């Protein structure tokens, strides 16, 4: 299998602009390891893993992919894949071990990320930095309940952000405040699947409110104090998949579908980017009543327009059925059921190795247009990718063995083609960052879901990496799609 280029659609050649960013995304807790080294303090994910029973394969993030130790090797690998952008997250408790605004800064943590940023830039790779990808410092959770305390948390988050802007902002021009705030609030505080493992009907809405308000305050601070000299950009990354009614002719399914997208996307996107008053979607107010906090006038002004671009993570598409009867007490999805087929038996897509995820580019194409029409600002795709069956049991035959992953190649080929087509239509898309550079710690699923374009040997104390074919495929297709600078 020497080259894929013969398979590429000639009508899409050069459809992406010369300054298009393509590359991979990762997150600190999922890859770094070195959880207690060089002064790092614990995060709620360390505690969640160590307390046992929360992770499918009973593993921890203690060592993960050992990326803390292997950055030279990993950057060399990125370079060999031909990427021009890399999105990673900072471990707050590596930078400020106790997390708080008056707590000491850990210079070793700053030095680590500073070196990573330098290595990327030396290799022509633009860094995208996420401030918060779910790993709250454990001590803030203990002190005052973390995000449950908006006033105290926000001051601590702002100070952490300030340290990051001061330390890296001379070189880093793309900042992401939160990764998928819906997910960290919902899975962590309503469903209990993620740290800190709460199952509450009220906390999830408080945590979400803290996230959006603290995001907006950090954006205001960045724009006022740093952007004039550093000339970077700031945004938030939202998750969300396209939803389609299970029964097109059932008004209850039509409503449920709209509700599903309100709860998954509109919860944050409407206040941030919507028209009219800055508020949560009406369908959420209807279901949740006064469990959903209200914005003050000052918060409304800060939130609307705070994020400069639409940061977008999406993986699949769903058919949505209404649920009969009232929602479960801690429902945070809009009282719906997700289905793999619609009423006529149409499948949403080919299975991956992960039940929630199917290859469904038809919905991704619709979602790109929906976001563009509804929120009208440039889109940065910050995550998209899949697992593939058979990779858990794979073993390399030699050091340079390549894992053939046709399922992932088909996925990427179809999703990236939709990005190119949307771009030809005039939808402004600025980046495509695939999830993920490496197989890594998939939260509650531990190491049992491999999303990487690089296979990692988790039984090997050195965490040896092996290339998957899809890494090379992506390089080739983006060389075909990105127009040459003239
Ligand atoms: C992203 O989350 C994360 O940012 C990243 O850290 C993660 O590794 C990656 O994607 C792959 O999962 O209710 O059982 O149907 C993805 C968010 C996770 C949202 C699965 C929808 C559905 C689970 N998605 N979730 S279920």
Short mmCIF file of C-alpha atoms in Angstrom, two decimals, residues 141-385:
data_model
loop_
_atom_site.label_atom_id
_atom_site.label_comp_id
_atom_site.label_asym_id
_atom_site.label_seq_id
_atom_site.Cartn_x
_atom_site.Cartn_y
_atom_site.Cartn_z
CA UNK A 141 -12.35 20.15 45.01
CA UNK A 142 -11.53 19.49 48.68
CA UNK A 143 -11.33 23.14 49.69
CA UNK A 144 -14.65 24.34 48.38
CA UNK A 145 -16.14 21.77 46.00
CA UNK A 146 -14.38 23.11 42.90
CA UNK A 147 -16.83 24.34 40.29
CA UNK A 148 -19.74 24.07 42.70
CA UNK A 149 -18.44 27.31 44.18
CA UNK A 150 -18.59 29.79 41.31
CA UNK A 151 -17.09 32.77 43.15
CA UNK A 152 -14.03 31.06 44.56
CA UNK A 153 -13.43 28.79 41.59
CA UNK A 154 -13.55 31.63 39.07
CA UNK A 155 -10.82 33.60 40.85
CA UNK A 156 -8.60 30.51 40.93
CA UNK A 157 -9.25 29.70 37.26
CA UNK A 158 -8.47 33.28 36.26
CA UNK A 159 -5.18 33.24 38.13
CA UNK A 160 -4.24 29.89 36.53
CA UNK A 161 -5.09 31.28 33.09
CA UNK A 162 -3.05 34.41 33.81
CA UNK A 163 0.01 32.30 34.70
CA UNK A 164 -0.41 30.42 31.41
CA UNK A 165 -0.80 33.57 29.29
CA UNK A 166 2.24 35.11 31.00
CA UNK A 167 4.34 31.98 30.61
CA UNK A 168 3.43 30.82 27.10
CA UNK A 169 1.42 33.59 25.44
CA UNK A 170 4.46 35.10 23.75
CA UNK A 171 4.56 31.93 21.62
CA UNK A 172 1.05 30.46 21.82
CA UNK A 173 -1.61 32.15 19.65
CA UNK A 174 -4.58 29.77 20.04
CA UNK A 175 -6.17 29.32 23.45
CA UNK A 176 -9.13 27.12 24.37
CA UNK A 177 -10.62 27.75 27.81
CA UNK A 178 -12.66 24.57 28.26
CA UNK A 179 -12.90 21.29 26.42
CA UNK A 180 -16.49 20.04 26.16
CA UNK A 181 -17.92 21.72 29.26
CA UNK A 182 -21.21 19.86 28.73
CA UNK A 183 -19.48 16.53 29.06
CA UNK A 184 -17.43 17.31 32.15
CA UNK A 185 -20.51 18.71 33.93
CA UNK A 186 -22.91 15.97 32.81
CA UNK A 187 -20.67 12.91 33.21
CA UNK A 188 -19.00 14.22 36.38
CA UNK A 189 -21.96 15.65 38.30
CA UNK A 190 -25.17 14.05 36.95
CA UNK A 191 -24.20 10.62 35.60
CA UNK A 192 -21.27 9.87 37.90
CA UNK A 193 -19.25 8.19 35.12
CA UNK A 194 -16.45 10.74 35.32
CA UNK A 195 -14.58 12.40 38.18
CA UNK A 196 -15.66 13.45 40.72
CA UNK A 197 -18.44 10.85 40.28
CA UNK A 198 -21.50 12.74 41.55
CA UNK A 199 -25.06 11.81 40.56
CA UNK A 200 -27.00 14.96 41.32
CA UNK A 201 -30.04 16.54 39.70
CA UNK A 202 -28.91 20.06 40.58
CA UNK A 203 -25.11 20.20 40.62
CA UNK A 204 -24.66 19.64 36.91
CA UNK A 205 -26.44 22.94 36.12
CA UNK A 206 -24.43 24.84 38.72
CA UNK A 207 -21.17 23.42 37.38
CA UNK A 208 -22.16 24.30 33.81
CA UNK A 209 -22.96 27.82 34.90
CA UNK A 210 -19.58 28.16 36.61
CA UNK A 211 -17.87 26.92 33.46
CA UNK A 212 -19.54 29.40 31.13
CA UNK A 213 -19.11 32.38 33.46
CA UNK A 214 -15.48 31.61 34.29
CA UNK A 215 -14.78 31.04 30.59
CA UNK A 216 -16.16 34.49 29.83
CA UNK A 217 -14.11 36.18 32.57
CA UNK A 218 -10.91 34.58 31.32
CA UNK A 219 -11.71 35.71 27.76
CA UNK A 220 -12.29 39.27 28.95
CA UNK A 221 -9.01 39.23 30.84
CA UNK A 222 -7.12 37.84 27.84
CA UNK A 223 -8.59 40.41 25.46
CA UNK A 224 -7.90 43.31 27.79
CA UNK A 225 -4.50 42.46 29.15
CA UNK A 226 -2.80 40.07 26.75
CA UNK A 227 -4.29 40.17 23.26
CA UNK A 228 -3.07 43.71 22.44
CA UNK A 229 0.55 42.60 22.74
CA UNK A 230 0.40 38.82 22.28
CA UNK A 231 -2.02 38.97 19.34
CA UNK A 232 -3.49 35.53 19.93
CA UNK A 233 -7.06 34.20 19.93
CA UNK A 234 -9.31 32.60 22.50
CA UNK A 235 -12.28 30.26 22.17
CA UNK A 236 -14.12 27.41 23.86
CA UNK A 237 -14.56 23.92 22.42
CA UNK A 238 -18.06 22.43 22.49
CA UNK A 239 -19.04 18.84 21.85
CA UNK A 240 -22.13 17.71 20.01
CA UNK A 241 -23.32 15.25 17.42
CA UNK A 242 -26.02 15.61 14.79
CA UNK A 243 -29.41 14.27 15.85
CA UNK A 244 -32.24 13.20 13.59
CA UNK A 245 -35.75 12.06 14.61
CA UNK A 246 -36.34 8.34 14.89
CA UNK A 247 -39.78 8.87 13.34
CA UNK A 248 -39.92 11.86 10.98
CA UNK A 249 -43.74 11.90 11.26
CA UNK A 250 -43.97 11.88 15.04
CA UNK A 251 -44.12 15.43 16.40
CA UNK A 252 -42.89 14.13 19.77
CA UNK A 253 -39.72 12.77 18.13
CA UNK A 254 -39.21 16.05 16.27
CA UNK A 255 -39.43 17.93 19.55
CA UNK A 256 -37.19 15.43 21.33
CA UNK A 257 -34.58 15.82 18.60
CA UNK A 258 -34.55 19.56 19.01
CA UNK A 259 -34.30 19.11 22.75
CA UNK A 260 -31.37 16.70 22.39
CA UNK A 261 -29.44 19.32 20.42
CA UNK A 262 -30.40 22.05 22.88
CA UNK A 263 -29.07 20.02 25.82
CA UNK A 264 -25.93 18.85 23.96
CA UNK A 265 -24.99 22.03 22.11
CA UNK A 266 -27.40 24.91 22.75
CA UNK A 267 -26.80 24.78 26.51
CA UNK A 268 -23.48 26.57 25.89
CA UNK A 269 -23.70 27.68 22.27
CA UNK A 270 -26.94 29.69 22.60
CA UNK A 271 -25.72 31.95 25.42
CA UNK A 272 -22.29 32.26 23.77
CA UNK A 273 -23.23 32.77 20.12
CA UNK A 274 -27.02 32.99 19.88
CA UNK A 275 -29.24 35.85 18.78
CA UNK A 276 -31.57 37.71 21.09
CA UNK A 277 -31.19 37.60 24.81
CA UNK A 278 -28.17 35.76 26.23
CA UNK A 279 -29.81 32.80 27.93
CA UNK A 280 -30.05 29.02 28.03
CA UNK A 281 -32.41 27.37 25.49
CA UNK A 282 -36.13 27.60 26.30
CA UNK A 283 -36.52 23.81 26.20
CA UNK A 284 -33.99 23.52 29.02
CA UNK A 285 -35.80 26.11 31.15
CA UNK A 286 -39.04 24.21 30.50
CA UNK A 287 -37.62 20.89 31.70
CA UNK A 288 -35.38 22.14 34.50
CA UNK A 289 -37.22 25.11 35.96
CA UNK A 290 -35.25 26.90 38.64
CA UNK A 291 -32.58 24.22 38.75
CA UNK A 292 -31.09 26.13 35.81
CA UNK A 293 -29.29 29.24 37.12
CA UNK A 294 -29.94 32.71 35.70
CA UNK A 295 -27.35 35.06 34.27
CA UNK A 296 -26.84 38.49 35.76
CA UNK A 297 -26.86 41.40 33.29
CA UNK A 298 -23.10 41.69 33.68
CA UNK A 299 -22.60 37.98 32.96
CA UNK A 300 -24.77 38.25 29.85
CA UNK A 301 -22.60 41.05 28.50
CA UNK A 302 -19.42 39.11 29.24
CA UNK A 303 -20.59 35.81 27.78
CA UNK A 304 -22.03 36.90 24.44
CA UNK A 305 -19.15 37.18 22.00
CA UNK A 306 -16.51 36.04 24.51
CA UNK A 307 -15.36 33.12 22.37
CA UNK A 308 -13.93 34.37 19.08
CA UNK A 309 -14.55 31.16 17.11
CA UNK A 310 -16.66 28.03 17.23
CA UNK A 311 -14.44 25.24 18.63
CA UNK A 312 -16.09 22.01 17.53
CA UNK A 313 -15.73 18.38 18.63
CA UNK A 314 -17.98 15.82 17.01
CA UNK A 315 -17.75 12.10 16.40
CA UNK A 316 -21.00 10.55 15.23
CA UNK A 317 -24.75 11.02 14.61
CA UNK A 318 -27.83 9.69 16.38
CA UNK A 319 -31.51 8.92 15.81
CA UNK A 320 -33.60 10.36 18.63
CA UNK A 321 -36.78 9.02 20.13
CA UNK A 322 -38.86 10.81 22.77
CA UNK A 323 -39.25 9.15 26.15
CA UNK A 324 -42.75 8.64 27.45
CA UNK A 325 -43.41 10.21 30.81
CA UNK A 326 -41.43 12.71 32.85
CA UNK A 327 -37.62 12.81 32.70
CA UNK A 328 -35.56 10.87 35.22
CA UNK A 329 -34.54 13.02 38.14
CA UNK A 330 -30.93 13.61 37.10
CA UNK A 331 -31.57 13.53 33.35
CA UNK A 332 -29.22 15.94 31.60
CA UNK A 333 -29.88 14.93 27.99
CA UNK A 334 -33.41 16.24 27.42
CA UNK A 335 -35.53 13.17 28.18
CA UNK A 336 -34.64 11.30 25.01
CA UNK A 337 -33.45 7.90 23.84
CA UNK A 338 -30.62 7.53 21.33
CA UNK A 339 -31.20 4.89 18.67
CA UNK A 340 -28.89 3.13 16.22
CA UNK A 341 -31.56 2.84 13.54
CA UNK A 342 -34.53 4.98 12.58
CA UNK A 343 -38.12 3.79 12.28
CA UNK A 344 -37.55 2.47 8.76
CA UNK A 345 -34.59 0.41 9.93
CA UNK A 346 -31.95 2.70 8.43
CA UNK A 347 -28.65 2.30 10.32
CA UNK A 348 -26.88 5.41 11.53
CA UNK A 349 -23.51 4.03 10.36
CA UNK A 350 -20.82 1.35 10.50
CA UNK A 351 -19.86 0.16 13.99
CA UNK A 352 -16.57 1.14 15.56
CA UNK A 353 -15.13 -0.59 18.64
CA UNK A 354 -17.14 1.78 20.87
CA UNK A 355 -20.93 1.45 21.22
CA UNK A 356 -21.78 5.17 21.06
CA UNK A 357 -19.67 5.78 18.00
CA UNK A 358 -20.57 4.89 14.42
CA UNK A 359 -19.19 6.28 11.18
CA UNK A 360 -21.94 8.74 10.20
CA UNK A 361 -20.59 11.50 7.94
CA UNK A 362 -24.13 12.26 6.68
CA UNK A 363 -24.92 13.89 10.02
CA UNK A 364 -21.53 15.58 10.31
CA UNK A 365 -22.21 17.28 6.96
CA UNK A 366 -25.54 18.56 8.28
CA UNK A 367 -24.02 19.62 11.60
CA UNK A 368 -21.35 21.77 9.94
CA UNK A 369 -24.06 23.66 8.05
CA UNK A 370 -26.34 23.90 11.11
CA UNK A 371 -23.56 25.45 13.23
CA UNK A 372 -22.55 27.83 10.46
CA UNK A 373 -26.13 28.98 9.80
CA UNK A 374 -27.14 29.23 13.42
CA UNK A 375 -24.06 30.79 15.02
CA UNK A 376 -22.30 32.38 12.05
CA UNK A 377 -18.67 32.33 12.94
CA UNK A 378 -15.54 30.53 11.76
CA UNK A 379 -15.30 26.91 12.87
CA UNK A 380 -12.20 25.30 14.34
CA UNK A 381 -12.65 21.53 14.31
CA UNK A 382 -10.73 20.55 17.43
CA UNK A 383 -11.60 16.82 17.64
CA UNK A 384 -12.93 14.09 15.38
CA UNK A 385 -11.98 10.43 15.18
#
